[in-house]
PDB file of C-alpha atoms and ligand atoms in Angstrom:
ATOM      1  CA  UNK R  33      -7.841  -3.393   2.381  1.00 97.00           C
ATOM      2  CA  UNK R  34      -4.718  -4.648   0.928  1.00 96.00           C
ATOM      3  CA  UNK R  35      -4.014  -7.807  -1.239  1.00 96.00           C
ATOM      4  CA  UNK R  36      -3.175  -8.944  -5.311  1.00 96.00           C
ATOM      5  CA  UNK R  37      -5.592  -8.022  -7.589  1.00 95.00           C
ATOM      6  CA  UNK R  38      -8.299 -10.882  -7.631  1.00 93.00           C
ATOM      7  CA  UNK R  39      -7.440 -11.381  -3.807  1.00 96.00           C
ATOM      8  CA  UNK R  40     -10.552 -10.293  -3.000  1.00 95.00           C
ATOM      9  CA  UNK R  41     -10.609  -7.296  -1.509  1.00 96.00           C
ATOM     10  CA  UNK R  42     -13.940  -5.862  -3.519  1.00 95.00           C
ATOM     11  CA  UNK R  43     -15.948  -8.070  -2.333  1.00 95.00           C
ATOM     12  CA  UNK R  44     -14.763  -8.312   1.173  1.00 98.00           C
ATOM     13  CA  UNK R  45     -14.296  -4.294   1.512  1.00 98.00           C
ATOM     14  CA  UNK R  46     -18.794  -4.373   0.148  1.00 98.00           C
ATOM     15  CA  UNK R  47     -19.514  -6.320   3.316  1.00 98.00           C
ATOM     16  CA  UNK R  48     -17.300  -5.220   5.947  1.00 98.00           C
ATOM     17  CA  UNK R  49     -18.378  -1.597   5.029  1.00 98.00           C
ATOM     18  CA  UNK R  50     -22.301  -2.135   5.634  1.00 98.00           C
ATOM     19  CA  UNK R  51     -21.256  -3.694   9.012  1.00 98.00           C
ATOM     20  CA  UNK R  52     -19.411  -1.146  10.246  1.00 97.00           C
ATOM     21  CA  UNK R  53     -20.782   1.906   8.715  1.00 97.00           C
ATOM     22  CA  UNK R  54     -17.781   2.687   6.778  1.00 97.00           C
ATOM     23  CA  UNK R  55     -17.651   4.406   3.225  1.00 97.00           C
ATOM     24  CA  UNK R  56     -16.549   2.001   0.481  1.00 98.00           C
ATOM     25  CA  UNK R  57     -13.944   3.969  -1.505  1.00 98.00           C
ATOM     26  CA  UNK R  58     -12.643   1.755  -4.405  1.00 98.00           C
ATOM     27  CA  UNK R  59     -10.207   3.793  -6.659  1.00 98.00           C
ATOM     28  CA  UNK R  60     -10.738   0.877  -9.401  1.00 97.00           C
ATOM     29  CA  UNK R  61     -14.646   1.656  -9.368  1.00 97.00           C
ATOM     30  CA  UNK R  62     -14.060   5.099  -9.830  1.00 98.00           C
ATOM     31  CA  UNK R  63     -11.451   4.996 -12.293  1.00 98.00           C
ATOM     32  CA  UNK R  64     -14.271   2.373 -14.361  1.00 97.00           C
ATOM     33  CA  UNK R  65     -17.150   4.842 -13.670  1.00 97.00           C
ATOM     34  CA  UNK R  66     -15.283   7.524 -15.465  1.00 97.00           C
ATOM     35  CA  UNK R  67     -14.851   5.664 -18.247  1.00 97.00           C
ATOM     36  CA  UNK R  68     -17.970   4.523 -18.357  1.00 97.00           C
ATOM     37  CA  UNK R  69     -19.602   7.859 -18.092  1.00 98.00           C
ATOM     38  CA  UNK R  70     -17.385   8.969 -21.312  1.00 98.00           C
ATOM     39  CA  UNK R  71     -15.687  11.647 -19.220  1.00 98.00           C
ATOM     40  CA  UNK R  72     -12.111  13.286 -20.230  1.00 98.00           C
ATOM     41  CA  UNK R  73     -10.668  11.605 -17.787  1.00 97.00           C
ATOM     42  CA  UNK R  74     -11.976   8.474 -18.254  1.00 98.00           C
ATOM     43  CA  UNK R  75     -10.740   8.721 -21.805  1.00 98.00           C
ATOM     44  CA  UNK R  76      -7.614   9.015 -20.913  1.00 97.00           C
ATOM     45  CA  UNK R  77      -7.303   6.316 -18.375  1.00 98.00           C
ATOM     46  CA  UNK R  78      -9.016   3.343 -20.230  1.00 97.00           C
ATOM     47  CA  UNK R  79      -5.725   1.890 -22.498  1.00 97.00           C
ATOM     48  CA  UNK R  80      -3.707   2.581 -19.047  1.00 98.00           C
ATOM     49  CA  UNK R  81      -5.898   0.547 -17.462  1.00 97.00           C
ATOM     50  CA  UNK R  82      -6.558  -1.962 -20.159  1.00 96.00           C
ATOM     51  CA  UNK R  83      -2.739  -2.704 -20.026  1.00 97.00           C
ATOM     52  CA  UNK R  84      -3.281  -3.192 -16.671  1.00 97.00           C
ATOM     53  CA  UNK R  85      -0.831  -0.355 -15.859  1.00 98.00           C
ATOM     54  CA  UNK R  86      -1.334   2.227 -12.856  1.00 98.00           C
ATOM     55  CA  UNK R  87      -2.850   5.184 -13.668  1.00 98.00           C
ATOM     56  CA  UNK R  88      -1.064   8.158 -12.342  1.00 98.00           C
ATOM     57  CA  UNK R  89      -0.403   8.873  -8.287  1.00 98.00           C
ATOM     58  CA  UNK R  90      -2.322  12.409  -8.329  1.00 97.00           C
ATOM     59  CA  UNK R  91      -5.272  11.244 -10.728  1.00 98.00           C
ATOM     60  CA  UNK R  92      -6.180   8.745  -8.034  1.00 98.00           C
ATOM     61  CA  UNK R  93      -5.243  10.880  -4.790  1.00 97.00           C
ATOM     62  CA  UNK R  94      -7.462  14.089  -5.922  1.00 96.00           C
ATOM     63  CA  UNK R  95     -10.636  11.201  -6.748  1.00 97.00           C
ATOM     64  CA  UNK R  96     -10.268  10.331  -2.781  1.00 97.00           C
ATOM     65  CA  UNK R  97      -9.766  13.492  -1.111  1.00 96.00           C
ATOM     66  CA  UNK R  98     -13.181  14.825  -3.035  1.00 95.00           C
ATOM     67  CA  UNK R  99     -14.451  11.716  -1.331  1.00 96.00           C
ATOM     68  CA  UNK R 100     -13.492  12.000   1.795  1.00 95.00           C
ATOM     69  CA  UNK R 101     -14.412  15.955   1.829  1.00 95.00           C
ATOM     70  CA  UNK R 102     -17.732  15.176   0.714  1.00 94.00           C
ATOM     71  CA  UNK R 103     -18.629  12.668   3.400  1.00 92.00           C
ATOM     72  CA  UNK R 104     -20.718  12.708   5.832  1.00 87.00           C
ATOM     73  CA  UNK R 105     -22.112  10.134   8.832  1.00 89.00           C
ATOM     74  CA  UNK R 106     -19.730   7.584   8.491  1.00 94.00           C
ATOM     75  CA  UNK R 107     -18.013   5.448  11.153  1.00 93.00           C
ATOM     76  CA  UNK R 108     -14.816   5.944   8.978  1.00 95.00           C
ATOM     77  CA  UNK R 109     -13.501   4.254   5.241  1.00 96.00           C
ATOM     78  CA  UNK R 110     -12.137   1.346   3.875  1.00 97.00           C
ATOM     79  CA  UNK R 111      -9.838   1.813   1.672  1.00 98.00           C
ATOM     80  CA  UNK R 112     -10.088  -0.572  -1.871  1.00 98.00           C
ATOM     81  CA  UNK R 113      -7.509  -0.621  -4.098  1.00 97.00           C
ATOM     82  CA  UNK R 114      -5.891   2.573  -2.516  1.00 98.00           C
ATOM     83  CA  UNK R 115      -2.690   3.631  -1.948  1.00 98.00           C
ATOM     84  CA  UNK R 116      -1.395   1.502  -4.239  1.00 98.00           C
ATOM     85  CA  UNK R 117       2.156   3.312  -4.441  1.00 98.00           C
ATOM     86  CA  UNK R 118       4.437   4.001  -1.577  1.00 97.00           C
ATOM     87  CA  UNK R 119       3.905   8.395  -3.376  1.00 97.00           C
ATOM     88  CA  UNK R 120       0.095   7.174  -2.414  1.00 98.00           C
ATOM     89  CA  UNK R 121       0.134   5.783   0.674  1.00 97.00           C
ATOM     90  CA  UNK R 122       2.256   9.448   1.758  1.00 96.00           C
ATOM     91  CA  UNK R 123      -0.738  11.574   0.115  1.00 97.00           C
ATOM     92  CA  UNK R 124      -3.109   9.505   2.322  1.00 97.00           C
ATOM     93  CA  UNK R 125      -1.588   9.662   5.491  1.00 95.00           C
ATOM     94  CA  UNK R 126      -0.465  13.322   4.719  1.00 94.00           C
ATOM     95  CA  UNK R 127      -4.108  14.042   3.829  1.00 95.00           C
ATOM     96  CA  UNK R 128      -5.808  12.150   7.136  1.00 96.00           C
ATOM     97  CA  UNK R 129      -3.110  13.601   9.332  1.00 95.00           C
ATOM     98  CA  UNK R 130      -4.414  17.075   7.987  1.00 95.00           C
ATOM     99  CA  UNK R 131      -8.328  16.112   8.729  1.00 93.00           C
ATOM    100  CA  UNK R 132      -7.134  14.698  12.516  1.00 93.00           C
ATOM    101  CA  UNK R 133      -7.895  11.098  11.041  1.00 94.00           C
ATOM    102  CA  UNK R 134      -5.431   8.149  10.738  1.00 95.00           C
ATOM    103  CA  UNK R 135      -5.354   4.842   9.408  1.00 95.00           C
ATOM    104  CA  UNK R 136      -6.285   2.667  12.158  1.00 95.00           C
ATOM    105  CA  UNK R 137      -5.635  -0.858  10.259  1.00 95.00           C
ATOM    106  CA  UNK R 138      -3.966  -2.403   7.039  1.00 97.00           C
ATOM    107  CA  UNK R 139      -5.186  -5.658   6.373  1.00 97.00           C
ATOM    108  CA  UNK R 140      -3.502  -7.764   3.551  1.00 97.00           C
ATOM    109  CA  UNK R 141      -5.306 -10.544   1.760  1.00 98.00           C
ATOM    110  CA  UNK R 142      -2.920 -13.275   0.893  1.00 97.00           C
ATOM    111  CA  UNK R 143      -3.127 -15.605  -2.044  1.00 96.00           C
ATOM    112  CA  UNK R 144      -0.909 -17.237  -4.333  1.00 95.00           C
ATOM    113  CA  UNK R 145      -0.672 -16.641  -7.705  1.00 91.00           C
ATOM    114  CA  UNK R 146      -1.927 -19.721  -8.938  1.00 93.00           C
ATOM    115  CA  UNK R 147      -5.452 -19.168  -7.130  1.00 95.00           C
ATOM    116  CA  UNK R 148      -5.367 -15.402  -8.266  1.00 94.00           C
ATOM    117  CA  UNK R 149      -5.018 -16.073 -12.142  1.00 91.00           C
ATOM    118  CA  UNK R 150      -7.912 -18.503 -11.372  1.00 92.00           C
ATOM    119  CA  UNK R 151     -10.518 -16.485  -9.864  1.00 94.00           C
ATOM    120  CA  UNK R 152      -9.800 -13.973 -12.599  1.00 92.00           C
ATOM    121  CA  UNK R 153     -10.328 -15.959 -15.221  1.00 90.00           C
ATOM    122  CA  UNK R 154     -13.634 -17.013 -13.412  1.00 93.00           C
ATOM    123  CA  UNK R 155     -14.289 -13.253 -12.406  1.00 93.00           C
ATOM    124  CA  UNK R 156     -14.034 -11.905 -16.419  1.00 92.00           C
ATOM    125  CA  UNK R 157     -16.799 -14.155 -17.377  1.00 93.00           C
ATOM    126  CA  UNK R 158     -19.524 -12.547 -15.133  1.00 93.00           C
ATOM    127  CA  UNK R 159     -17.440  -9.223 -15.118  1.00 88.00           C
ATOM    128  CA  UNK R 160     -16.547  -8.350 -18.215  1.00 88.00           C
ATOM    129  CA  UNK R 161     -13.858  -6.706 -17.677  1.00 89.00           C
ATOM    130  CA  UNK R 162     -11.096  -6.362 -19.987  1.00 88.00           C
ATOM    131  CA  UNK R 163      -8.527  -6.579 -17.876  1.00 93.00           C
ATOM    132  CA  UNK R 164      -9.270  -9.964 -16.304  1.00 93.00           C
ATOM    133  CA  UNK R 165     -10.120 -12.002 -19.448  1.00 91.00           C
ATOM    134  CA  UNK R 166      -6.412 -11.747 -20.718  1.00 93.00           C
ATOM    135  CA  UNK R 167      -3.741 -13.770 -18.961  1.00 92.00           C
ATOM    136  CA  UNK R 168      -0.946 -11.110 -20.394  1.00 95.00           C
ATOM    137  CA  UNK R 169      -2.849  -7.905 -18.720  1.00 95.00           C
ATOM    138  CA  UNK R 170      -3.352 -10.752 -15.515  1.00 94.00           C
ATOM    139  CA  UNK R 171       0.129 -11.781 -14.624  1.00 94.00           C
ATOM    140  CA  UNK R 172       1.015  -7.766 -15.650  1.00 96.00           C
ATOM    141  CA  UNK R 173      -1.326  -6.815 -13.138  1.00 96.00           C
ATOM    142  CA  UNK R 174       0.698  -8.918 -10.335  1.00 94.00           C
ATOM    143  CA  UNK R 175       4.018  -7.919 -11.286  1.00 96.00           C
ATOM    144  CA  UNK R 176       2.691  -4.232 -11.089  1.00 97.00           C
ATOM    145  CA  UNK R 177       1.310  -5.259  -7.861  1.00 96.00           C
ATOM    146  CA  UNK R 178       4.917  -6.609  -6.555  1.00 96.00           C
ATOM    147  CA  UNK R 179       7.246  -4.228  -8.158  1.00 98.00           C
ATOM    148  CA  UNK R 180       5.072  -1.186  -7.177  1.00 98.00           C
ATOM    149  CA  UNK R 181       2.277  -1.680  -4.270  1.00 97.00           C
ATOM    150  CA  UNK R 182       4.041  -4.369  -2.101  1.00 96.00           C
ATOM    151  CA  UNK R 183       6.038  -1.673  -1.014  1.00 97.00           C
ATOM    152  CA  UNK R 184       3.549  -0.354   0.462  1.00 97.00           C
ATOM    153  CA  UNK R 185       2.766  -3.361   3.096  1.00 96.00           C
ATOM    154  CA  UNK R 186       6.446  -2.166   4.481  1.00 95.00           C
ATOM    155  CA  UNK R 187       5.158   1.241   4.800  1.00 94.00           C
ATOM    156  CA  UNK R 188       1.977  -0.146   6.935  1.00 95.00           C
ATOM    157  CA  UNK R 189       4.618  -2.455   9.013  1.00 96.00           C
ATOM    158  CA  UNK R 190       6.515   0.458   9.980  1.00 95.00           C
ATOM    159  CA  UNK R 191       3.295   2.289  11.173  1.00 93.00           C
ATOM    160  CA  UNK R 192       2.481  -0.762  13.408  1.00 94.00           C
ATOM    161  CA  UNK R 193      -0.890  -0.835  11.272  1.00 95.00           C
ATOM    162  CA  UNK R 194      -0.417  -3.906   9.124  1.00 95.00           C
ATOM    163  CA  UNK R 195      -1.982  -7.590   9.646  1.00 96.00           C
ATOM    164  CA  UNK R 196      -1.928 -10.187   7.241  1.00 96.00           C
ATOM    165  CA  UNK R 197      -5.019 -12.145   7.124  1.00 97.00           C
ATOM    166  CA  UNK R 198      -5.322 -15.724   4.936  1.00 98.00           C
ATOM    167  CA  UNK R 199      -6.997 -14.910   1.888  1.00 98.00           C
ATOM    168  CA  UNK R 200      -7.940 -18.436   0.907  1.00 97.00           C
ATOM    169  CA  UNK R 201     -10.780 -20.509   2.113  1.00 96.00           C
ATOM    170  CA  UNK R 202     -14.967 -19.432   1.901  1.00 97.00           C
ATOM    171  CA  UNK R 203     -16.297 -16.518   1.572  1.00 97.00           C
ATOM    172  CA  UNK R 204     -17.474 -16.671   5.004  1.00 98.00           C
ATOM    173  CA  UNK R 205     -14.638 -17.523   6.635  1.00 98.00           C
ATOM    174  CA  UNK R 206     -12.125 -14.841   4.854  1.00 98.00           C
ATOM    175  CA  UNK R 207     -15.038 -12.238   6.256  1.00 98.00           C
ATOM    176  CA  UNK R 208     -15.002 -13.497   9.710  1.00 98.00           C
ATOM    177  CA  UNK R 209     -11.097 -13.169   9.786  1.00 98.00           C
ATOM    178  CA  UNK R 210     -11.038  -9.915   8.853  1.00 98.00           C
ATOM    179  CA  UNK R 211     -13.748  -9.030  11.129  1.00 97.00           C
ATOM    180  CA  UNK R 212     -11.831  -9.985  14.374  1.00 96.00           C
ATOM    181  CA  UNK R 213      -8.576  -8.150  13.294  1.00 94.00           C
ATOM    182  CA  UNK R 214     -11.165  -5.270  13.129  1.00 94.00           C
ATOM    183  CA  UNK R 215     -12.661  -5.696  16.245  1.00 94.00           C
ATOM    184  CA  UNK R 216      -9.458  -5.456  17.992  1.00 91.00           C
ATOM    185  CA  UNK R 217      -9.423  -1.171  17.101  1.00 87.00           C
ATOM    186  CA  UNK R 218     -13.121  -0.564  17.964  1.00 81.00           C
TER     187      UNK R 218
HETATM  188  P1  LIG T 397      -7.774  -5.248  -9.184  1.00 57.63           P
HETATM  189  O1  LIG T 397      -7.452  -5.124  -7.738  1.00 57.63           O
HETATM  190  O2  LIG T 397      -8.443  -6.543  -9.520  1.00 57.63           O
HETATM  191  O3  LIG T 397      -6.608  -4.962 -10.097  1.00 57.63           O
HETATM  192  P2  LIG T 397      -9.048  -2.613  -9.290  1.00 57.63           P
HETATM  193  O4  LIG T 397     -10.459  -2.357  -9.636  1.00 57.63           O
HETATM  194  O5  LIG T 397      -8.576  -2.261  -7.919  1.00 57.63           O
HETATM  195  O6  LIG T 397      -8.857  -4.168  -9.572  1.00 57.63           O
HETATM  196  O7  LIG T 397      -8.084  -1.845 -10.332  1.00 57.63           O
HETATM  197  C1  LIG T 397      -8.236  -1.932 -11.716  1.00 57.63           C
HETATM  198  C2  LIG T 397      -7.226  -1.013 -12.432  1.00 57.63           C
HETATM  199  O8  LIG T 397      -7.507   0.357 -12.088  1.00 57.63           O
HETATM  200  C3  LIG T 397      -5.756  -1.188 -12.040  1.00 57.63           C
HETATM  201  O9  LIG T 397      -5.129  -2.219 -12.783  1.00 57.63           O
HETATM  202  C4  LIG T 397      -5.189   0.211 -12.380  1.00 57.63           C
HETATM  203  O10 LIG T 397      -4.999   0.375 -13.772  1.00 57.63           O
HETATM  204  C5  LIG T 397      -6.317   1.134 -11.977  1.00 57.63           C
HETATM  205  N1  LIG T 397      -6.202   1.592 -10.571  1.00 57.63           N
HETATM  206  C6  LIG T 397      -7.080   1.327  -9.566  1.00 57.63           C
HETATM  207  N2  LIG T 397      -6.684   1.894  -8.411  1.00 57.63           N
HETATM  208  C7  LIG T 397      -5.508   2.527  -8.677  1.00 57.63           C
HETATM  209  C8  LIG T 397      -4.587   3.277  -7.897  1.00 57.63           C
HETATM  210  N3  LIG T 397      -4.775   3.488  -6.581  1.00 57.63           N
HETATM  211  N4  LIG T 397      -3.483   3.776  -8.511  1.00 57.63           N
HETATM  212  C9  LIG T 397      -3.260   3.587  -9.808  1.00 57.63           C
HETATM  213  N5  LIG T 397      -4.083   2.869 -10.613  1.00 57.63           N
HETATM  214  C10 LIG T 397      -5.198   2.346 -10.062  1.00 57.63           C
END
């Protein structure tokens, strides 16, 4: 699940994953677990992530290998969040293509930056995270996104894998557009 941050792809990647029995794997809920656990690791990643900087490519491709190692019973994973570099989009498909797996789809939310800034602001009051309740670490968080993940969507092109979906309207709706670009691979 690809898209700006606030595009929604949390929320959408929840739902779609009890539907299809897939594994939720969100790098950002990791990365915020660790830190709120108090571990090493999370230590060191909180002011990256409070400046709403990426944390480094192999911190976040060892967290989803573990994952994927320890799963079991699972139609397959959606991926939140993750690769968010073009170095980790190559660990991925390096590390599916080595567990005969594959990414079947890349869908991309799309949403201005107007409506992004907006739902963040909206998002840090129930939230509370840092990150979203300060316009500086908000429009940093998009440039990041264009100057280092957008890439990324020319990566999935190449693959045949990407599909843009429209990532403004309900809920509801965004869901059920997603849903048909998934029911195409199953
Ligand atoms: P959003 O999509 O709203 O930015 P996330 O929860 O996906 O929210 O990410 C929050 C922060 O966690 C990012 O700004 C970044 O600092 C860090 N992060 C999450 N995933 C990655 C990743 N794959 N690579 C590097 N940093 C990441």
């Amino acid at each position: 699940m690809f898209g700006p941050p606030g595009s929604g792809k949390g929320t959408q990647s929840v739902t779609l994953a009890q539907k299809y029995n897939l594994l939720h794997l969100s790098t950002g809920d990791m990365l915020r677990a660790e830190i709120a656990a108090g571990s090493d690791l999370g230590k060191r990643m909180s002011a990256i992530m409070a400046a709403g900087e990426l944390v480094p490519d192999d911190v976040v491709i060892d967290m989803i290998a573990h994952k994927i190692d320890a799963t079991r019973e699972k139609a397959g994973f959606i991926f939140d969040g993750f690769p968010r570099t073009v170095e980790q989009a190559e660990a991925l498909q390096s590390m599916l293509a080595g567990r005969e797996m594959k990414i079947d789809r890349m869908l991309v939310l799309e949403v201005n930056d107007e409506e992004l800034t907006d739902r963040m602001k909206k998002r840090a009051l129930i939230s509370g995270r840092a990150d979203d309740a300060d316009p500086a670490v908000i429009n940093n968080r998009i440039e990041v996104y264009r100057a280092k993940t957008e890439p990324v969507i020319e990566y999935g092109r190449k693959a045949g894998v990407c599909h843009e979906v429209d990532g403004v309207g309900s809920v509801e709706d965004i869901f059920q557009r997603l849903c048909s670009q998934i029911e195409r691979i199953i």
